[in-house]
CSV table of C-alpha atoms in Angstrom, one decimal:
chain,number,residue,atom,x,y,z
A,1,UNK,CA,65.1,23.0,121.2
A,2,UNK,CA,63.2,20.7,119.4
A,3,UNK,CA,62.2,22.7,116.4
A,4,UNK,CA,58.8,20.6,116.5
A,5,UNK,CA,58.8,22.0,119.9
A,6,UNK,CA,58.9,26.1,119.0
A,7,UNK,CA,56.0,25.7,116.5
A,8,UNK,CA,53.8,24.5,119.1
A,9,UNK,CA,54.8,27.5,121.2
A,10,UNK,CA,53.8,29.7,118.3
A,11,UNK,CA,50.6,28.0,118.1
A,12,UNK,CA,49.8,28.5,121.5
A,13,UNK,CA,51.3,31.8,121.1
A,14,UNK,CA,49.0,32.8,118.8
A,15,UNK,CA,45.2,31.4,119.9
A,16,UNK,CA,46.1,33.1,123.5
A,17,UNK,CA,47.2,36.8,121.3
A,18,UNK,CA,44.0,36.8,119.6
A,19,UNK,CA,41.6,35.7,122.9
A,20,UNK,CA,43.3,38.1,124.9
A,21,UNK,CA,42.1,40.5,122.2
A,22,UNK,CA,38.5,38.9,122.3
A,23,UNK,CA,37.8,37.7,126.1
A,24,UNK,CA,37.7,39.0,129.2
A,25,UNK,CA,41.5,38.3,131.4
A,26,UNK,CA,38.7,35.9,133.5
A,27,UNK,CA,37.1,34.5,131.0
A,28,UNK,CA,38.1,30.9,130.4
A,29,UNK,CA,39.3,30.1,126.7
A,30,UNK,CA,41.8,32.4,127.4
A,31,UNK,CA,42.8,31.0,130.7
A,32,UNK,CA,42.3,27.7,128.8
A,33,UNK,CA,44.7,29.3,125.7
A,34,UNK,CA,47.2,30.8,128.3
A,35,UNK,CA,47.8,28.0,130.2
A,36,UNK,CA,48.3,26.0,126.9
A,37,UNK,CA,51.1,27.8,125.8
A,38,UNK,CA,52.3,28.0,129.8
A,39,UNK,CA,52.9,24.5,129.2
A,40,UNK,CA,54.4,24.3,125.9
A,41,UNK,CA,56.8,26.6,127.4
A,42,UNK,CA,57.7,24.4,130.4
A,43,UNK,CA,58.1,21.1,127.9
A,44,UNK,CA,60.2,23.2,126.0
A,45,UNK,CA,62.3,24.7,128.2
A,46,UNK,CA,62.2,21.2,130.2
A,47,UNK,CA,66.2,21.2,129.1
A,48,UNK,CA,67.2,24.8,128.7
A,49,UNK,CA,67.4,27.5,130.5
A,50,UNK,CA,65.6,30.1,128.7
A,51,UNK,CA,65.1,30.6,124.9
A,52,UNK,CA,65.6,34.1,122.9
A,53,UNK,CA,62.6,34.5,120.2
A,54,UNK,CA,63.8,37.4,117.6
A,55,UNK,CA,60.8,39.1,116.0
A,56,UNK,CA,61.2,40.3,111.9
A,57,UNK,CA,58.6,41.7,110.0
A,58,UNK,CA,57.1,38.7,108.2
A,59,UNK,CA,59.2,36.1,110.4
A,60,UNK,CA,60.4,34.0,113.8
A,61,UNK,CA,63.8,33.8,114.9
A,62,UNK,CA,65.2,31.4,117.6
A,63,UNK,CA,67.9,32.1,119.3
A,64,UNK,CA,69.1,33.8,116.7
A,65,UNK,CA,67.5,31.8,113.9
A,66,UNK,CA,65.1,31.2,111.5
A,67,UNK,CA,63.0,28.2,112.5
A,68,UNK,CA,61.6,28.5,109.1
A,69,UNK,CA,63.6,30.0,106.3
A,70,UNK,CA,60.2,30.3,104.3
A,71,UNK,CA,57.8,31.4,107.1
A,72,UNK,CA,54.8,29.6,107.3
A,73,UNK,CA,51.5,31.2,107.8
A,74,UNK,CA,51.5,30.8,111.7
A,75,UNK,CA,54.7,31.8,111.7
A,76,UNK,CA,53.9,35.5,109.5
A,77,UNK,CA,50.7,36.3,111.7
A,78,UNK,CA,52.4,36.0,115.0
A,79,UNK,CA,55.5,37.5,113.4
A,80,UNK,CA,53.1,40.2,111.9
A,81,UNK,CA,51.7,41.7,115.1
A,82,UNK,CA,54.4,41.4,117.3
A,83,UNK,CA,56.3,44.2,114.9
A,84,UNK,CA,53.0,45.7,114.8
A,85,UNK,CA,53.6,46.6,118.7
A,86,UNK,CA,57.0,47.3,118.3
A,87,UNK,CA,58.8,44.7,120.0
A,88,UNK,CA,61.7,42.9,118.6
A,89,UNK,CA,61.9,40.1,120.8
A,90,UNK,CA,61.0,37.9,123.9
A,91,UNK,CA,63.2,36.8,126.2
A,92,UNK,CA,62.2,34.0,128.3
A,93,UNK,CA,63.5,32.0,131.5
A,94,UNK,CA,62.9,28.5,133.2
A,95,UNK,CA,60.6,29.4,135.4
A,96,UNK,CA,58.5,32.0,134.6
A,97,UNK,CA,55.1,32.3,136.2
A,98,UNK,CA,51.8,32.2,136.2
A,99,UNK,CA,51.2,35.8,137.3
A,100,UNK,CA,53.9,36.9,134.9
A,101,UNK,CA,52.8,34.9,132.1
A,102,UNK,CA,49.2,37.0,132.6
A,103,UNK,CA,51.1,40.0,132.7
A,104,UNK,CA,52.7,38.9,129.2
A,105,UNK,CA,49.7,39.3,128.1
A,106,UNK,CA,47.9,42.0,129.4
A,107,UNK,CA,51.2,43.7,128.1
A,108,UNK,CA,50.4,42.4,124.2
A,109,UNK,CA,47.1,43.4,124.5
A,110,UNK,CA,47.4,46.5,125.7
A,111,UNK,CA,50.9,48.2,124.4
A,112,UNK,CA,52.0,49.5,127.5
A,113,UNK,CA,55.3,50.5,129.4
A,114,UNK,CA,56.8,46.8,129.8
A,115,UNK,CA,55.7,46.0,133.1
A,116,UNK,CA,58.4,45.5,136.1
A,117,UNK,CA,57.3,42.0,137.8
A,118,UNK,CA,58.2,39.6,134.8
A,119,UNK,CA,61.8,38.5,136.2
A,120,UNK,CA,61.9,35.4,133.8
A,121,UNK,CA,59.8,37.1,130.7
A,122,UNK,CA,62.3,40.1,128.9
A,123,UNK,CA,60.1,42.4,126.0
A,124,UNK,CA,62.9,44.4,123.8
A,125,UNK,CA,60.8,47.0,121.4
A,126,UNK,CA,61.7,49.1,119.6
A,127,UNK,CA,60.2,51.8,117.0
A,128,UNK,CA,60.6,50.5,113.8
A,129,UNK,CA,60.0,53.9,112.0
A,130,UNK,CA,63.4,55.7,113.2
A,131,UNK,CA,64.9,52.2,111.2
A,132,UNK,CA,62.4,51.9,108.3
A,133,UNK,CA,61.5,55.3,107.2
A,134,UNK,CA,63.6,57.9,108.8
A,135,UNK,CA,67.0,56.7,107.4
A,136,UNK,CA,65.6,54.7,104.7
A,137,UNK,CA,69.1,53.0,104.6
A,138,UNK,CA,67.3,49.7,103.3
A,139,UNK,CA,68.2,46.1,104.1
A,140,UNK,CA,71.7,44.3,103.3
A,141,UNK,CA,72.8,43.6,99.8
A,142,UNK,CA,74.8,40.3,98.8
A,143,UNK,CA,77.8,43.0,98.3
A,144,UNK,CA,77.4,44.5,101.4
A,145,UNK,CA,77.6,41.3,103.3
A,146,UNK,CA,80.3,40.2,101.7
A,147,UNK,CA,82.1,43.5,102.6
A,148,UNK,CA,81.3,42.4,106.5
A,149,UNK,CA,82.3,39.3,106.2
A,150,UNK,CA,85.7,41.0,105.0
A,151,UNK,CA,85.7,43.1,107.4
A,152,UNK,CA,85.2,40.4,109.8
A,153,UNK,CA,87.6,38.5,108.7
A,154,UNK,CA,90.3,41.7,109.0
A,155,UNK,CA,89.2,42.1,112.1
A,156,UNK,CA,90.3,38.2,112.9
A,157,UNK,CA,93.1,38.0,111.3
A,158,UNK,CA,94.8,41.8,113.7
A,159,UNK,CA,93.4,40.0,116.6
A,160,UNK,CA,95.6,37.0,115.3
A,161,UNK,CA,98.9,38.8,114.1
A,162,UNK,CA,98.4,37.2,110.8
A,163,UNK,CA,97.5,39.7,108.1
A,164,UNK,CA,98.5,39.2,104.9
A,165,UNK,CA,99.6,41.3,102.1
A,166,UNK,CA,96.7,40.9,100.4
A,167,UNK,CA,94.4,41.8,103.1
A,168,UNK,CA,96.3,44.6,104.0
A,169,UNK,CA,95.6,45.9,100.7
A,170,UNK,CA,91.5,45.2,101.2
A,171,UNK,CA,91.5,46.8,104.7
A,172,UNK,CA,93.3,50.2,103.3
A,173,UNK,CA,91.2,50.4,100.4
A,174,UNK,CA,88.0,49.5,102.5
A,175,UNK,CA,89.2,52.7,105.1
A,176,UNK,CA,89.7,54.8,101.6
A,177,UNK,CA,85.8,54.6,100.7
A,178,UNK,CA,84.5,55.3,103.9
A,179,UNK,CA,81.0,56.5,103.2
A,180,UNK,CA,80.4,53.0,101.9
A,181,UNK,CA,82.2,51.2,104.5
A,182,UNK,CA,79.8,53.4,107.1
A,183,UNK,CA,76.7,52.7,105.5
A,184,UNK,CA,77.7,48.9,105.3
A,185,UNK,CA,78.2,49.0,108.9
A,186,UNK,CA,74.8,51.4,110.0
A,187,UNK,CA,72.8,48.1,107.8
A,188,UNK,CA,74.2,45.5,110.1
A,189,UNK,CA,73.4,47.6,112.3
A,190,UNK,CA,70.0,48.3,111.4
A,191,UNK,CA,69.6,44.2,110.9
A,192,UNK,CA,71.2,43.2,114.2
A,193,UNK,CA,68.0,45.8,116.0
A,194,UNK,CA,65.2,44.2,114.2
A,195,UNK,CA,67.1,40.3,115.3
A,196,UNK,CA,67.4,41.8,118.7
A,197,UNK,CA,70.8,41.4,118.2
A,198,UNK,CA,72.7,44.8,118.6
A,199,UNK,CA,74.1,44.9,121.6
A,200,UNK,CA,76.1,41.0,120.0
A,201,UNK,CA,76.6,43.6,116.9
A,202,UNK,CA,78.2,46.7,119.0
A,203,UNK,CA,80.6,43.9,120.5
A,204,UNK,CA,81.7,43.1,117.0
A,205,UNK,CA,82.8,46.2,115.2
A,206,UNK,CA,84.2,47.7,118.6
A,207,UNK,CA,86.4,44.7,118.9
A,208,UNK,CA,87.2,44.4,114.6
A,209,UNK,CA,88.4,48.1,115.3
A,210,UNK,CA,90.2,48.1,117.8
A,211,UNK,CA,92.4,44.7,116.9
A,212,UNK,CA,92.3,46.9,113.1
A,213,UNK,CA,94.6,49.8,115.2
A,214,UNK,CA,96.5,47.7,117.3
A,215,UNK,CA,98.0,45.7,114.4
A,216,UNK,CA,99.2,48.8,112.7
A,217,UNK,CA,100.5,50.3,115.7
A,218,UNK,CA,102.0,47.3,116.2
A,219,UNK,CA,103.1,46.8,112.8
A,220,UNK,CA,104.7,50.4,111.5
A,221,UNK,CA,106.7,49.3,108.7
A,222,UNK,CA,103.7,48.4,106.9
A,223,UNK,CA,101.1,50.4,107.8
A,224,UNK,CA,100.9,53.8,109.0
A,225,UNK,CA,98.8,53.2,111.8
A,226,UNK,CA,98.3,56.9,112.3
A,227,UNK,CA,96.7,56.9,108.7
A,228,UNK,CA,95.2,54.1,109.3
A,229,UNK,CA,93.0,55.9,112.7
A,230,UNK,CA,92.7,59.0,110.5
A,231,UNK,CA,90.4,57.1,108.1
A,232,UNK,CA,88.9,55.3,111.0
A,233,UNK,CA,87.4,59.0,112.5
A,234,UNK,CA,85.7,59.7,109.3
A,235,UNK,CA,84.3,55.7,108.9
A,236,UNK,CA,82.9,56.9,112.2
A,237,UNK,CA,81.6,60.1,111.9
A,238,UNK,CA,79.3,58.6,109.1
A,239,UNK,CA,77.6,56.2,111.3
A,240,UNK,CA,75.4,56.8,113.2
A,241,UNK,CA,74.7,58.5,115.8
A,242,UNK,CA,73.1,55.6,118.1
A,243,UNK,CA,75.9,53.3,116.6
A,244,UNK,CA,78.3,55.7,117.0
A,245,UNK,CA,78.0,55.9,120.6
A,246,UNK,CA,77.5,52.7,122.1
A,247,UNK,CA,80.5,52.2,119.8
A,248,UNK,CA,82.5,55.0,122.7
A,249,UNK,CA,81.0,53.7,125.8
A,250,UNK,CA,83.8,53.5,129.1
A,251,UNK,CA,84.6,50.5,129.5
A,252,UNK,CA,82.9,49.8,133.0
A,253,UNK,CA,79.4,50.6,130.7
A,254,UNK,CA,80.2,48.3,127.6
A,255,UNK,CA,81.7,45.5,130.1
A,256,UNK,CA,84.2,45.0,126.6
A,257,UNK,CA,87.3,45.7,128.6
A,258,UNK,CA,87.8,48.1,125.7
A,259,UNK,CA,88.0,52.2,125.3
A,260,UNK,CA,87.6,52.3,121.7
A,261,UNK,CA,88.0,56.1,122.3
A,262,UNK,CA,91.1,56.8,123.4
A,263,UNK,CA,92.2,53.4,121.1
A,264,UNK,CA,91.3,55.8,118.0
A,265,UNK,CA,92.2,59.1,119.2
A,266,UNK,CA,95.3,58.7,120.7
A,267,UNK,CA,98.0,60.2,119.4
A,268,UNK,CA,96.3,62.0,116.7
A,269,UNK,CA,96.0,65.6,116.5
A,270,UNK,CA,93.6,68.1,117.7
A,271,UNK,CA,92.4,69.1,114.2
A,272,UNK,CA,91.8,65.8,113.5
A,273,UNK,CA,89.9,65.6,116.6
A,274,UNK,CA,88.3,69.2,116.4
A,275,UNK,CA,86.8,67.9,112.9
A,276,UNK,CA,85.6,64.6,114.6
A,277,UNK,CA,83.3,65.9,116.8
A,278,UNK,CA,82.3,69.1,114.6
A,279,UNK,CA,81.0,66.3,112.0
A,280,UNK,CA,79.4,64.7,114.2
A,281,UNK,CA,77.7,67.8,115.7
A,282,UNK,CA,76.5,68.7,111.5
A,283,UNK,CA,75.5,65.2,111.4
A,284,UNK,CA,73.0,64.9,114.1
A,285,UNK,CA,72.7,69.7,113.6
A,286,UNK,CA,72.6,70.0,117.7
A,287,UNK,CA,74.9,69.1,121.2
A,288,UNK,CA,74.0,67.0,123.5
A,289,UNK,CA,75.1,65.5,127.3
A,290,UNK,CA,76.4,61.8,124.9
A,291,UNK,CA,78.9,64.7,122.9
A,292,UNK,CA,79.7,66.5,125.4
A,293,UNK,CA,81.4,63.1,127.8
A,294,UNK,CA,82.9,62.3,124.8
A,295,UNK,CA,84.4,65.6,123.8
A,296,UNK,CA,85.5,65.5,128.2
A,297,UNK,CA,86.8,62.1,127.3
A,298,UNK,CA,89.3,63.2,123.9
A,299,UNK,CA,90.5,66.7,125.1
A,300,UNK,CA,92.8,67.6,127.8
A,301,UNK,CA,92.6,70.6,130.1
A,302,UNK,CA,95.8,71.9,127.6
A,303,UNK,CA,93.9,71.5,124.0
A,304,UNK,CA,90.4,72.4,125.1
A,305,UNK,CA,90.6,76.4,124.2
A,306,UNK,CA,92.5,75.2,121.1
A,307,UNK,CA,90.1,72.4,119.9
A,308,UNK,CA,87.0,74.0,120.5
A,309,UNK,CA,88.2,77.2,118.3
A,310,UNK,CA,88.6,75.0,115.7
A,311,UNK,CA,85.4,72.8,116.1
A,312,UNK,CA,83.5,77.1,116.1
A,313,UNK,CA,85.6,77.3,113.0
A,314,UNK,CA,84.8,73.6,110.9
A,315,UNK,CA,80.9,74.6,112.2
A,316,UNK,CA,80.6,77.5,110.7
A,317,UNK,CA,80.3,75.8,107.8
A,318,UNK,CA,79.3,73.4,108.0
A,319,UNK,CA,75.8,73.5,109.6
A,320,UNK,CA,73.0,74.0,107.2
A,321,UNK,CA,71.8,78.0,107.5
A,322,UNK,CA,67.8,77.4,106.9
A,323,UNK,CA,65.8,79.1,109.8
A,324,UNK,CA,65.1,75.3,110.8
A,325,UNK,CA,68.8,74.4,112.0
A,326,UNK,CA,70.5,77.1,113.1
A,327,UNK,CA,67.4,77.4,115.5
A,328,UNK,CA,67.1,73.6,116.8
A,329,UNK,CA,71.5,74.1,116.9
A,330,UNK,CA,70.9,77.4,119.2
A,331,UNK,CA,68.1,75.4,121.1
A,332,UNK,CA,70.5,72.8,122.1
A,333,UNK,CA,73.5,74.4,123.1
A,334,UNK,CA,71.5,76.2,126.1
A,335,UNK,CA,70.2,73.6,127.0
A,336,UNK,CA,73.0,71.9,127.3
A,337,UNK,CA,74.4,75.4,129.1
A,338,UNK,CA,71.8,74.9,131.5
A,339,UNK,CA,72.5,71.6,132.2
A,340,UNK,CA,75.8,70.9,132.3
A,341,UNK,CA,77.2,74.8,133.1
A,342,UNK,CA,79.9,73.5,134.7
A,343,UNK,CA,81.6,72.1,130.4
A,344,UNK,CA,84.0,73.9,129.3
A,345,UNK,CA,83.1,72.7,126.4
A,346,UNK,CA,80.0,74.1,125.9
A,347,UNK,CA,81.0,77.6,127.7
A,348,UNK,CA,83.6,77.4,125.1
A,349,UNK,CA,81.3,76.9,122.3
A,350,UNK,CA,78.2,79.5,123.9
A,351,UNK,CA,80.8,82.4,123.7
A,352,UNK,CA,82.4,81.9,120.3
A,353,UNK,CA,79.9,80.7,118.4
A,354,UNK,CA,80.2,82.7,114.9
A,355,UNK,CA,77.6,85.1,114.4
A,356,UNK,CA,76.7,83.2,110.9
A,357,UNK,CA,74.7,81.0,113.9
A,358,UNK,CA,73.2,83.5,115.4
A,359,UNK,CA,72.2,86.5,113.7
A,360,UNK,CA,71.2,85.0,109.1
A,361,UNK,CA,67.8,84.1,110.4
A,362,UNK,CA,64.9,85.1,112.4
A,363,UNK,CA,62.7,82.0,113.2
A,364,UNK,CA,59.5,81.1,112.2
A,365,UNK,CA,56.1,82.8,113.9
A,366,UNK,CA,54.5,79.5,115.1
A,367,UNK,CA,58.6,79.2,117.4
A,368,UNK,CA,59.1,82.7,117.9
A,369,UNK,CA,57.5,82.1,121.5
A,370,UNK,CA,59.2,79.2,122.2
A,371,UNK,CA,62.7,81.3,121.3
A,372,UNK,CA,62.6,84.5,121.5
A,373,UNK,CA,64.0,84.3,125.0
A,374,UNK,CA,67.0,82.8,123.3
A,375,UNK,CA,67.7,84.7,120.3
A,376,UNK,CA,67.4,88.0,122.3
A,377,UNK,CA,70.2,86.8,124.7
A,378,UNK,CA,72.3,85.8,121.9
A,379,UNK,CA,72.1,89.1,120.1
A,380,UNK,CA,72.3,90.9,122.8
A,381,UNK,CA,75.7,89.5,123.6
A,382,UNK,CA,75.9,90.2,120.0
A,383,UNK,CA,75.3,94.0,121.0
A,384,UNK,CA,78.0,94.6,123.4
A,385,UNK,CA,80.8,95.9,123.7
A,386,UNK,CA,83.2,92.9,125.1
A,387,UNK,CA,82.5,90.6,122.0
A,388,UNK,CA,85.3,90.8,120.3
A,389,UNK,CA,87.8,90.8,123.6
A,390,UNK,CA,85.7,87.3,123.9
A,391,UNK,CA,86.8,86.5,121.0
A,392,UNK,CA,90.8,87.9,121.2
A,393,UNK,CA,91.1,86.4,124.8
A,394,UNK,CA,89.9,82.7,123.2
A,395,UNK,CA,93.0,83.1,120.5
A,396,UNK,CA,95.5,84.4,122.7
A,397,UNK,CA,94.9,81.5,124.6
A,398,UNK,CA,95.2,79.6,121.7
A,399,UNK,CA,98.6,81.0,120.3
A,400,UNK,CA,99.2,81.0,125.1
A,401,UNK,CA,99.3,76.7,123.9
A,402,UNK,CA,100.5,76.3,120.8
A,403,UNK,CA,104.5,75.5,120.2
A,404,UNK,CA,103.9,74.4,116.1
A,405,UNK,CA,105.1,76.7,114.1
A,406,UNK,CA,103.2,76.4,111.6
A,407,UNK,CA,100.0,76.4,113.3
A,408,UNK,CA,101.9,79.4,115.4
A,409,UNK,CA,101.9,81.0,112.4
A,410,UNK,CA,97.9,80.1,111.2
A,411,UNK,CA,96.9,81.9,114.8
A,412,UNK,CA,99.7,85.1,114.5
A,413,UNK,CA,97.2,86.0,110.5
A,414,UNK,CA,94.1,85.4,112.9
A,415,UNK,CA,95.5,88.0,116.0
A,416,UNK,CA,96.7,90.0,113.5
A,417,UNK,CA,93.5,90.0,111.3
A,418,UNK,CA,91.8,90.6,114.8
A,419,UNK,CA,94.2,93.3,116.1
A,420,UNK,CA,93.2,95.6,112.7
A,421,UNK,CA,89.8,94.7,113.1
A,422,UNK,CA,89.9,95.6,117.4
A,423,UNK,CA,91.6,99.3,115.9
A,424,UNK,CA,88.4,99.1,113.3
A,425,UNK,CA,86.3,99.4,116.4
A,426,UNK,CA,88.7,101.8,119.0
A,427,UNK,CA,89.2,98.8,121.3
A,428,UNK,CA,92.5,100.1,122.4
A,429,UNK,CA,92.1,97.4,124.8
A,430,UNK,CA,91.9,94.0,122.7
A,431,UNK,CA,94.7,95.7,119.9
A,432,UNK,CA,96.9,95.8,123.5
A,433,UNK,CA,96.2,92.0,124.6
A,434,UNK,CA,97.4,91.1,121.3
A,435,UNK,CA,100.7,93.4,120.9
A,436,UNK,CA,101.4,92.6,124.2
A,437,UNK,CA,101.9,88.3,123.7
A,438,UNK,CA,104.1,89.2,121.1
A,439,UNK,CA,106.2,92.2,122.6
A,440,UNK,CA,107.4,89.6,125.6
A,441,UNK,CA,104.6,86.9,126.5
A,442,UNK,CA,105.5,83.3,125.2
A,443,UNK,CA,106.3,80.9,126.9
A,444,UNK,CA,110.0,79.4,127.6
A,445,UNK,CA,109.1,76.2,125.5
A,446,UNK,CA,107.6,78.5,122.9
A,447,UNK,CA,111.1,80.8,122.4
A,448,UNK,CA,113.1,77.7,122.8
A,449,UNK,CA,111.5,76.8,119.3
A,450,UNK,CA,113.7,79.4,116.7
A,451,UNK,CA,110.6,78.7,113.8
A,452,UNK,CA,108.5,80.1,116.2
A,453,UNK,CA,109.8,83.0,117.3
A,454,UNK,CA,110.7,83.6,114.1
A,455,UNK,CA,107.2,83.9,113.2
A,456,UNK,CA,106.7,86.0,116.5
A,457,UNK,CA,109.0,88.4,115.4
A,458,UNK,CA,106.8,88.6,111.8
A,459,UNK,CA,104.1,89.1,113.3
A,460,UNK,CA,105.3,91.8,115.9
A,461,UNK,CA,107.0,93.6,113.2
A,462,UNK,CA,103.2,94.0,110.6
A,463,UNK,CA,101.4,94.6,114.6
A,464,UNK,CA,103.8,98.7,114.7
A,465,UNK,CA,103.6,99.0,111.0
A,466,UNK,CA,103.9,103.1,110.2
A,467,UNK,CA,100.2,101.7,109.4
A,468,UNK,CA,99.1,101.2,113.2
A,469,UNK,CA,101.0,103.4,114.9
A,470,UNK,CA,99.5,106.1,113.1
A,471,UNK,CA,96.0,104.9,113.7
A,472,UNK,CA,96.9,104.1,117.5
A,473,UNK,CA,98.0,108.0,117.9
A,474,UNK,CA,94.2,108.9,116.0
A,475,UNK,CA,92.4,108.0,118.6
A,476,UNK,CA,94.8,109.9,120.9
A,477,UNK,CA,94.4,112.7,119.1
A,478,UNK,CA,90.7,112.3,119.6
């Protein structure tokens, strides 16, 4: 499209916007200015099927490019007006009817929800405050643009299977500086939203990460794929939650044909997956539906209980202990449990949330009505005699599935502590269940591993110590 034609569109758009604010819909002046805009639009689209107008806070873009690098007063005025209405893009296809054009200007005047009766005009809205006020990430610096371009080149080189040794070293350096790299990706995402190019940026980042993963998996001699993927999880855990959600969309939703969640976490340990899930919860301070879906995609039935337990342990030290943070997390757990009663993840989170989350604060007076029921339920749950038994059963489930001797030793130590706690509380049933596991309930796979059996026998000796037998005998006397 000729830039002079776009100048005419902007000029007629400006006049129509002003007149729509001053005159009634049937006033001749307004009708005339809208007709002029429609005429300029038809001329501009004579040879093009559509045009995309991007809006920054002080300038306009045509099909992703600035027409005027130094915005004129006219461009600044129109951009500021649309920006103030929360509009970041307007896409207009050839063939827009007079009724659609009228609807368009009525929307600009009212600021209400975009009407559905405009098949040829698409308006993209965004809450600028979430970008410019809430995140406060600022503009992209020249250094950060260089990092983005380096990542883009590395992604392209990986995709073409032509990554040089120097580029590999640069990649490893960027991955190790996870917070810095994540900050660059966040800023590029923010900037792309202002230009209405966020879908393209998300797709580019997804393809870039996928190419890096596939390259490293195919070149094990030069790079450690597991280590690279671990570093990538640290980067992703620091990304904007909305960006993370979009990166991990299922292939049929994103339309990319890539399943980044499976590519990134395939082959990684339960501990890494659990730490990643915990970091997402900590970053948002709550659990939501998207996180539940992601958890279900990253875990299997066999690993669910163990990963959930690790997530809870991580959260106990990761979520802020101020009243507002705790109440927000509790509220989200309760809401998602009600909305997704079938979710094993949220059910286990609900049952095993540590006492630190529940009893360390009381709600502010002004929020008491909203949270009293939830707090009462949690506190009643804590006071019930079965609280130790529920945690014990979760721990035993983990031990039954664990086949790695080092991890089995870690959870055996936890089981030993739980056994002693059961004796303190005179909870003979829980103590018996722990003892039975180590007596004769190891799986055939576990029994086939000598080191694991050695750990089990050692734990059994501690469980059957003279002190433990003496305490149990005292219960019988009582």
